[in-house]
Amino acid sequence: MLALAGIARWLGLGGAPTLADEGEARDALRHIVPSFVPRETWLDTRGCSALLLDDAGRVALLRAHGARWAARVLPLPLDARVEDGRLLVPSGERMFGRLELEHECAAELAARLRSDG
Amino acid sequence: MDKLPDPVQLAVPAFVLLVLAEMTYARWKRAGHRYCPRDTLTSLLLGFGSSIAGAVFGGAVVGSAAWVSGFGLLDIPYAWWAWPLCFILDDLAYYWFHRTAHRVRWFWASHAIHHSSQHYNLSTALRQTWTGFLSASFVFRLPLFFVGFPVPMVLFCAGLNLVYQFWIHTEAVGRMPAWFEAVFNTPSHHRVHHATNARYLDRNYAGVLIVWDRLFGTYEPEVDKDRPRYGLVRDLGSFNVIWAALHEWVGIARDLWAARSWRERLGYAFGPPGWSPDGSRETSEIIRRQWQAQQADQP
């Protein structure tokens, strides 16, 4: 089993996906949660995650999961905080983990998420 | 009881070789996104766990089959005509098991593991249930024993059915010839089954013969402009093997704990996946209706 997974890695298969721009983030989320209509999109500077807000006061956490994207939609407010310039947003699910977003306006966004957006 | 070989065990070396071939093909076609090493490892570990669960509970399943056989209406021999008949009826039983496994949460809790990968490749086929015995999935085959088919014959046909389903878990094959697509389950039909697109949800339950879906109104063709997206409606976002195997059971337990009435308890356990008393969650039917409404609104 380990050998097969190792061969997949050796062949260069998979690899974490990245988001080139906000449009790609919206597109990736639309495929996962078609009913979510984003009003604002905040993209990680490295393109490995995004945070999107809609008019209904909900926030979508979009992050890489292996070679694919995974998302959670949560209501505001959220227990967001900033560490080392990174916004950290818990999903509330231990197995899904938290969203990490590197952004120059991380502190401002954290404050908005802690209130009502 | 007569002893027949287990087709699945015999096929394991071929499974490994075909996974290697598909990986190489993906690399050659520059389609590296079709595989993810961690996802593949998770699939293989889940397959290994399923084998262990099968070894632990297999005796009880065979015992119950033998017990029901004792009441068999007929004494069907190992005749040339009995084999294809058994295979076809077993495939029909599989269709109804599989349909129920998607429509009733109790059975879905065991089957969700098979849909938990966001990839669709031959390693995905190996993600098999650990808890089929708990769900009592084997009851769908009991009618065959009751009719009078020999237990080894039914188990052999069931093994062949499972082996057939391995090769259809791939994006490397587009479409088979039209006559084949009309009769048999194919990679195209089964991509639809594994997709979470609203158009494709809860469709194409076939094992070997797609004719059951055509007959019972659950057939949906793959549409080129709507590429399948694989996984669960609410993806796990985790490669944890135990979580992939048991997450839906945990969800049922939490819901039952929070339920306020027997109606809610029954709904959470035996309603469709996504059922909730206040309709705040989404079942496949709700997702499909929302999508159809969106389609109707578009000019």
Short mmCIF file of C-alpha atoms in Angstrom, two decimals, chain B:
data_model
loop_
_atom_site.label_atom_id
_atom_site.label_comp_id
_atom_site.label_asym_id
_atom_site.label_seq_id
_atom_site.Cartn_x
_atom_site.Cartn_y
_atom_site.Cartn_z
CA MET B 1 -21.11 -26.91 1.67
CA ASP B 2 -19.35 -26.85 -1.73
CA LYS B 3 -16.24 -24.69 -1.92
CA LEU B 4 -15.74 -22.22 -4.75
CA PRO B 5 -12.83 -19.78 -5.15
CA ASP B 6 -13.24 -16.13 -4.12
CA PRO B 7 -13.01 -14.10 -7.34
CA VAL B 8 -12.05 -10.94 -5.43
CA GLN B 9 -9.02 -12.59 -3.80
CA LEU B 10 -7.93 -14.00 -7.14
CA ALA B 11 -8.24 -10.57 -8.75
CA VAL B 12 -6.14 -8.64 -6.20
CA PRO B 13 -2.84 -8.91 -8.18
CA ALA B 14 -4.66 -7.60 -11.25
CA PHE B 15 -6.09 -4.73 -9.19
CA VAL B 16 -2.59 -3.68 -8.14
CA LEU B 17 -1.21 -3.90 -11.69
CA LEU B 18 -4.12 -1.93 -13.11
CA VAL B 19 -3.74 0.83 -10.51
CA LEU B 20 -0.05 1.08 -11.48
CA ALA B 21 -1.00 1.17 -15.16
CA GLU B 22 -3.58 3.91 -14.56
CA MET B 23 -1.09 5.99 -12.58
CA THR B 24 1.45 5.67 -15.39
CA TYR B 25 -1.20 6.58 -17.95
CA ALA B 26 -2.19 9.65 -15.91
CA ARG B 27 1.43 10.74 -15.84
CA TRP B 28 1.83 10.12 -19.57
CA LYS B 29 -1.36 12.08 -20.38
CA ARG B 30 -0.21 14.92 -18.08
CA ALA B 31 -3.34 14.32 -15.99
CA GLY B 32 -1.57 14.19 -12.64
CA HIS B 33 -4.64 15.69 -10.93
CA ARG B 34 -6.40 12.35 -11.31
CA TYR B 35 -4.33 10.92 -8.49
CA CYS B 36 -3.27 12.22 -5.09
CA PRO B 37 -0.79 10.06 -3.15
CA ARG B 38 -2.45 10.66 0.23
CA ASP B 39 -5.88 9.98 -1.20
CA THR B 40 -4.59 6.77 -2.77
CA LEU B 41 -3.05 5.65 0.50
CA THR B 42 -6.34 6.35 2.28
CA SER B 43 -8.23 4.32 -0.31
CA LEU B 44 -5.84 1.39 0.02
CA LEU B 45 -6.00 1.43 3.82
CA LEU B 46 -9.79 1.54 3.68
CA GLY B 47 -9.72 -1.45 1.33
CA PHE B 48 -7.45 -3.30 3.73
CA GLY B 49 -9.77 -2.50 6.64
CA SER B 50 -12.72 -3.75 4.64
CA SER B 51 -10.94 -7.07 4.07
CA ILE B 52 -10.43 -7.44 7.81
CA ALA B 53 -14.07 -6.60 8.52
CA GLY B 54 -15.08 -9.17 5.89
CA ALA B 55 -12.94 -11.82 7.54
CA VAL B 56 -14.41 -11.03 10.96
CA PHE B 57 -18.06 -10.91 9.95
CA GLY B 58 -18.03 -13.13 6.85
CA GLY B 59 -18.78 -16.25 8.86
CA ALA B 60 -21.97 -14.73 10.27
CA VAL B 61 -23.10 -13.67 6.79
CA VAL B 62 -22.49 -17.14 5.35
CA GLY B 63 -24.20 -18.66 8.39
CA SER B 64 -27.32 -16.56 7.90
CA ALA B 65 -27.30 -17.42 4.19
CA ALA B 66 -27.06 -21.13 4.99
CA TRP B 67 -29.86 -20.80 7.54
CA VAL B 68 -32.18 -19.14 5.01
CA SER B 69 -31.20 -21.81 2.44
CA GLY B 70 -32.67 -24.37 4.80
CA PHE B 71 -36.08 -22.91 3.97
CA GLY B 72 -35.33 -22.77 0.22
CA LEU B 73 -38.33 -23.12 -2.05
CA LEU B 74 -36.33 -25.00 -4.70
CA ASP B 75 -33.18 -27.07 -4.86
CA ILE B 76 -31.41 -25.37 -7.75
CA PRO B 77 -28.52 -27.47 -9.08
CA TYR B 78 -25.13 -26.35 -10.36
CA ALA B 79 -26.49 -26.52 -13.90
CA TRP B 80 -25.34 -24.45 -16.89
CA TRP B 81 -28.52 -22.37 -16.86
CA ALA B 82 -28.40 -21.69 -13.13
CA TRP B 83 -25.16 -19.69 -13.28
CA PRO B 84 -26.28 -16.85 -15.58
CA LEU B 85 -29.67 -16.78 -13.87
CA CYS B 86 -28.02 -16.49 -10.48
CA PHE B 87 -25.66 -13.78 -11.76
CA ILE B 88 -28.50 -11.69 -13.20
CA LEU B 89 -30.72 -12.03 -10.12
CA ASP B 90 -27.78 -11.25 -7.85
CA ASP B 91 -27.12 -8.14 -9.94
CA LEU B 92 -30.77 -7.15 -9.50
CA ALA B 93 -30.43 -7.66 -5.74
CA TYR B 94 -27.29 -5.51 -5.84
CA TYR B 95 -29.20 -2.73 -7.63
CA TRP B 96 -31.79 -2.58 -4.84
CA PHE B 97 -29.18 -2.82 -2.12
CA HIS B 98 -27.21 0.01 -3.75
CA ARG B 99 -30.29 2.19 -4.27
CA THR B 100 -31.27 1.70 -0.64
CA ALA B 101 -27.69 2.43 0.42
CA HIS B 102 -28.10 5.91 -1.07
CA ARG B 103 -31.67 6.60 0.03
CA VAL B 104 -31.69 5.34 3.63
CA ARG B 105 -29.18 6.87 6.01
CA TRP B 106 -28.69 3.66 8.01
CA PHE B 107 -27.34 1.95 4.90
CA TRP B 108 -25.67 5.13 3.62
CA ALA B 109 -23.60 5.22 6.81
CA SER B 110 -21.86 2.07 5.62
CA HIS B 111 -21.68 3.02 1.96
CA ALA B 112 -20.50 6.66 2.29
CA ILE B 113 -16.94 5.41 2.73
CA HIS B 114 -16.93 4.35 -0.94
CA HIS B 115 -17.87 7.88 -2.03
CA SER B 116 -15.56 9.73 0.34
CA SER B 117 -12.75 10.30 -2.16
CA GLN B 118 -12.79 13.48 -4.22
CA HIS B 119 -10.89 11.53 -6.87
CA TYR B 120 -12.21 8.96 -9.26
CA ASN B 121 -9.63 6.37 -10.15
CA LEU B 122 -9.09 2.66 -9.76
CA SER B 123 -7.86 3.06 -6.19
CA THR B 124 -11.24 4.62 -5.34
CA ALA B 125 -12.84 1.27 -6.15
CA LEU B 126 -10.98 -0.26 -3.22
CA ARG B 127 -12.65 2.07 -0.68
CA GLN B 128 -15.10 -0.51 0.62
CA THR B 129 -17.27 -0.61 3.68
CA TRP B 130 -16.12 -1.63 7.14
CA THR B 131 -19.59 -1.71 8.62
CA GLY B 132 -21.74 -3.52 6.06
CA PHE B 133 -22.55 -6.16 8.66
CA LEU B 134 -23.82 -3.51 11.08
CA SER B 135 -26.10 -2.11 8.38
CA ALA B 136 -27.26 -5.66 7.57
CA SER B 137 -26.57 -5.06 3.89
CA PHE B 138 -26.50 -8.82 3.31
CA VAL B 139 -30.30 -9.06 3.71
CA PHE B 140 -30.72 -7.93 0.10
CA ARG B 141 -29.20 -11.21 -1.11
CA LEU B 142 -31.26 -13.42 1.21
CA PRO B 143 -34.12 -13.83 -1.33
CA LEU B 144 -31.72 -15.69 -3.63
CA PHE B 145 -31.00 -18.21 -0.91
CA PHE B 146 -34.69 -18.45 -0.13
CA VAL B 147 -35.46 -19.20 -3.79
CA GLY B 148 -32.97 -22.04 -3.60
CA PHE B 149 -29.70 -20.97 -5.23
CA PRO B 150 -26.73 -22.67 -3.56
CA VAL B 151 -24.92 -20.37 -1.15
CA PRO B 152 -21.48 -20.85 -2.81
CA MET B 153 -22.96 -20.05 -6.22
CA VAL B 154 -24.49 -16.78 -5.00
CA LEU B 155 -21.29 -15.75 -3.19
CA PHE B 156 -19.25 -16.56 -6.29
CA CYS B 157 -21.55 -14.45 -8.50
CA ALA B 158 -21.42 -11.63 -5.94
CA GLY B 159 -17.62 -11.78 -6.09
CA LEU B 160 -17.66 -11.63 -9.89
CA ASN B 161 -19.98 -8.62 -9.67
CA LEU B 162 -17.54 -6.82 -7.38
CA VAL B 163 -14.58 -7.65 -9.62
CA TYR B 164 -16.45 -6.27 -12.64
CA GLN B 165 -17.09 -3.00 -10.81
CA PHE B 166 -13.38 -2.39 -10.28
CA TRP B 167 -12.53 -1.34 -13.84
CA ILE B 168 -15.38 1.20 -14.16
CA HIS B 169 -13.78 3.46 -11.52
CA THR B 170 -11.67 5.41 -13.96
CA GLU B 171 -11.50 8.62 -15.95
CA ALA B 172 -9.02 7.01 -18.33
CA VAL B 173 -11.85 5.45 -20.36
CA GLY B 174 -14.26 7.80 -22.14
CA ARG B 175 -17.20 5.89 -23.52
CA MET B 176 -17.54 2.30 -24.64
CA PRO B 177 -19.34 1.30 -27.88
CA ALA B 178 -23.03 2.29 -27.87
CA TRP B 179 -24.32 -1.29 -27.58
CA PHE B 180 -22.11 -1.83 -24.51
CA GLU B 181 -23.19 1.45 -22.88
CA ALA B 182 -26.81 0.42 -23.44
CA VAL B 183 -26.52 -2.84 -21.54
CA PHE B 184 -23.60 -2.68 -19.14
CA ASN B 185 -22.42 -0.38 -16.40
CA THR B 186 -19.41 1.54 -17.74
CA PRO B 187 -16.89 4.14 -16.54
CA SER B 188 -19.15 6.86 -17.98
CA HIS B 189 -22.27 5.61 -16.18
CA HIS B 190 -20.41 5.14 -12.93
CA ARG B 191 -18.71 8.56 -13.07
CA VAL B 192 -22.26 9.91 -12.97
CA HIS B 193 -22.97 7.77 -9.92
CA HIS B 194 -19.95 9.11 -8.03
CA ALA B 195 -20.62 12.75 -8.95
CA THR B 196 -22.07 15.34 -6.60
CA ASN B 197 -23.42 17.58 -9.39
CA ALA B 198 -27.13 18.15 -8.77
CA ARG B 199 -27.91 16.63 -12.16
CA TYR B 200 -26.17 13.39 -11.23
CA LEU B 201 -27.00 12.91 -7.54
CA ASP B 202 -28.47 9.50 -6.66
CA ARG B 203 -28.40 8.07 -10.15
CA ASN B 204 -26.99 4.95 -11.86
CA TYR B 205 -27.04 2.38 -9.06
CA ALA B 206 -26.19 -0.54 -11.33
CA GLY B 207 -23.58 -3.14 -10.53
CA VAL B 208 -23.00 -4.83 -13.88
CA LEU B 209 -26.18 -4.26 -15.91
CA ILE B 210 -27.22 -0.63 -16.41
CA VAL B 211 -30.57 -1.94 -17.69
CA TRP B 212 -31.86 -1.92 -14.08
CA ASP B 213 -31.47 1.87 -13.90
CA ARG B 214 -33.17 2.27 -17.27
CA LEU B 215 -35.96 -0.03 -16.09
CA PHE B 216 -36.52 1.56 -12.67
CA GLY B 217 -36.13 5.23 -13.69
CA THR B 218 -32.79 6.05 -12.09
CA TYR B 219 -30.65 6.28 -15.23
CA GLU B 220 -28.79 9.50 -16.02
CA PRO B 221 -26.31 9.83 -18.90
CA GLU B 222 -23.01 11.66 -18.52
CA VAL B 223 -23.19 15.10 -20.15
CA ASP B 224 -19.94 16.47 -21.57
CA LYS B 225 -20.71 20.09 -20.59
CA ASP B 226 -21.35 19.11 -16.95
CA ARG B 227 -18.16 17.37 -15.86
CA PRO B 228 -18.59 15.21 -12.78
CA ARG B 229 -17.26 16.46 -9.45
CA TYR B 230 -16.52 13.57 -7.17
CA GLY B 231 -16.89 12.96 -3.46
CA LEU B 232 -19.58 13.66 -0.90
CA VAL B 233 -22.03 16.56 -0.99
CA ARG B 234 -20.22 17.68 2.17
CA ASP B 235 -16.66 16.54 1.63
CA LEU B 236 -14.68 15.31 4.61
CA GLY B 237 -11.65 17.51 4.05
CA SER B 238 -9.63 14.87 5.88
CA PHE B 239 -7.52 11.84 4.98
CA ASN B 240 -8.13 10.23 8.38
CA VAL B 241 -8.95 6.59 7.64
CA ILE B 242 -11.07 5.98 10.74
CA TRP B 243 -13.08 9.16 10.10
CA ALA B 244 -13.69 8.20 6.47
CA ALA B 245 -14.96 4.79 7.59
CA LEU B 246 -17.17 5.92 10.46
CA HIS B 247 -18.08 9.60 10.00
CA GLU B 248 -21.71 9.00 9.04
CA TRP B 249 -22.25 6.66 11.99
CA VAL B 250 -20.89 9.41 14.24
CA GLY B 251 -23.32 11.83 12.58
CA ILE B 252 -26.24 9.46 13.22
CA ALA B 253 -25.20 9.02 16.86
CA ARG B 254 -24.99 12.79 17.40
CA ASP B 255 -28.37 13.37 15.78
CA LEU B 256 -30.03 10.60 17.77
CA TRP B 257 -28.57 12.06 20.96
CA ALA B 258 -30.03 15.48 20.14
CA ALA B 259 -33.38 14.18 18.84
CA ARG B 260 -36.48 15.25 20.79
CA SER B 261 -39.00 12.65 19.63
CA TRP B 262 -39.27 9.18 18.12
CA ARG B 263 -40.28 10.76 14.82
CA GLU B 264 -36.97 12.62 14.77
CA ARG B 265 -35.01 9.54 15.81
CA LEU B 266 -36.56 7.44 13.03
CA GLY B 267 -36.03 10.24 10.51
CA TYR B 268 -32.38 10.68 11.41
CA ALA B 269 -31.64 6.95 11.25
CA PHE B 270 -33.85 5.76 8.40
CA GLY B 271 -34.75 8.89 6.45
CA PRO B 272 -32.75 9.93 3.40
CA PRO B 273 -29.23 11.27 4.02
CA GLY B 274 -29.52 15.00 4.76
CA TRP B 275 -32.97 14.68 6.35
CA SER B 276 -33.71 16.99 9.27
CA PRO B 277 -36.96 17.69 11.14
CA ASP B 278 -37.03 21.37 10.18
CA GLY B 279 -35.70 20.93 6.64
CA SER B 280 -32.60 22.97 7.44
CA ARG B 281 -30.33 20.37 5.85
CA GLU B 282 -30.33 19.30 2.23
CA THR B 283 -31.26 15.90 0.85
CA SER B 284 -30.43 14.93 -2.72
CA GLU B 285 -34.01 15.69 -3.71
CA ILE B 286 -33.81 19.21 -2.25
CA ILE B 287 -30.49 19.88 -4.00
CA ARG B 288 -31.91 18.63 -7.29
CA ARG B 289 -35.05 20.78 -6.96
CA GLN B 290 -32.96 23.87 -6.21
CA TRP B 291 -30.82 23.19 -9.25
CA GLN B 292 -33.86 22.61 -11.46
CA ALA B 293 -35.34 25.90 -10.24
CA GLN B 294 -32.06 27.68 -11.06
CA GLN B 295 -32.10 26.12 -14.53
CA ALA B 296 -35.68 27.23 -15.09
CA ASP B 297 -34.83 30.82 -14.07
CA GLN B 298 -32.00 31.06 -16.57
CA PRO B 299 -32.91 32.65 -19.92
#
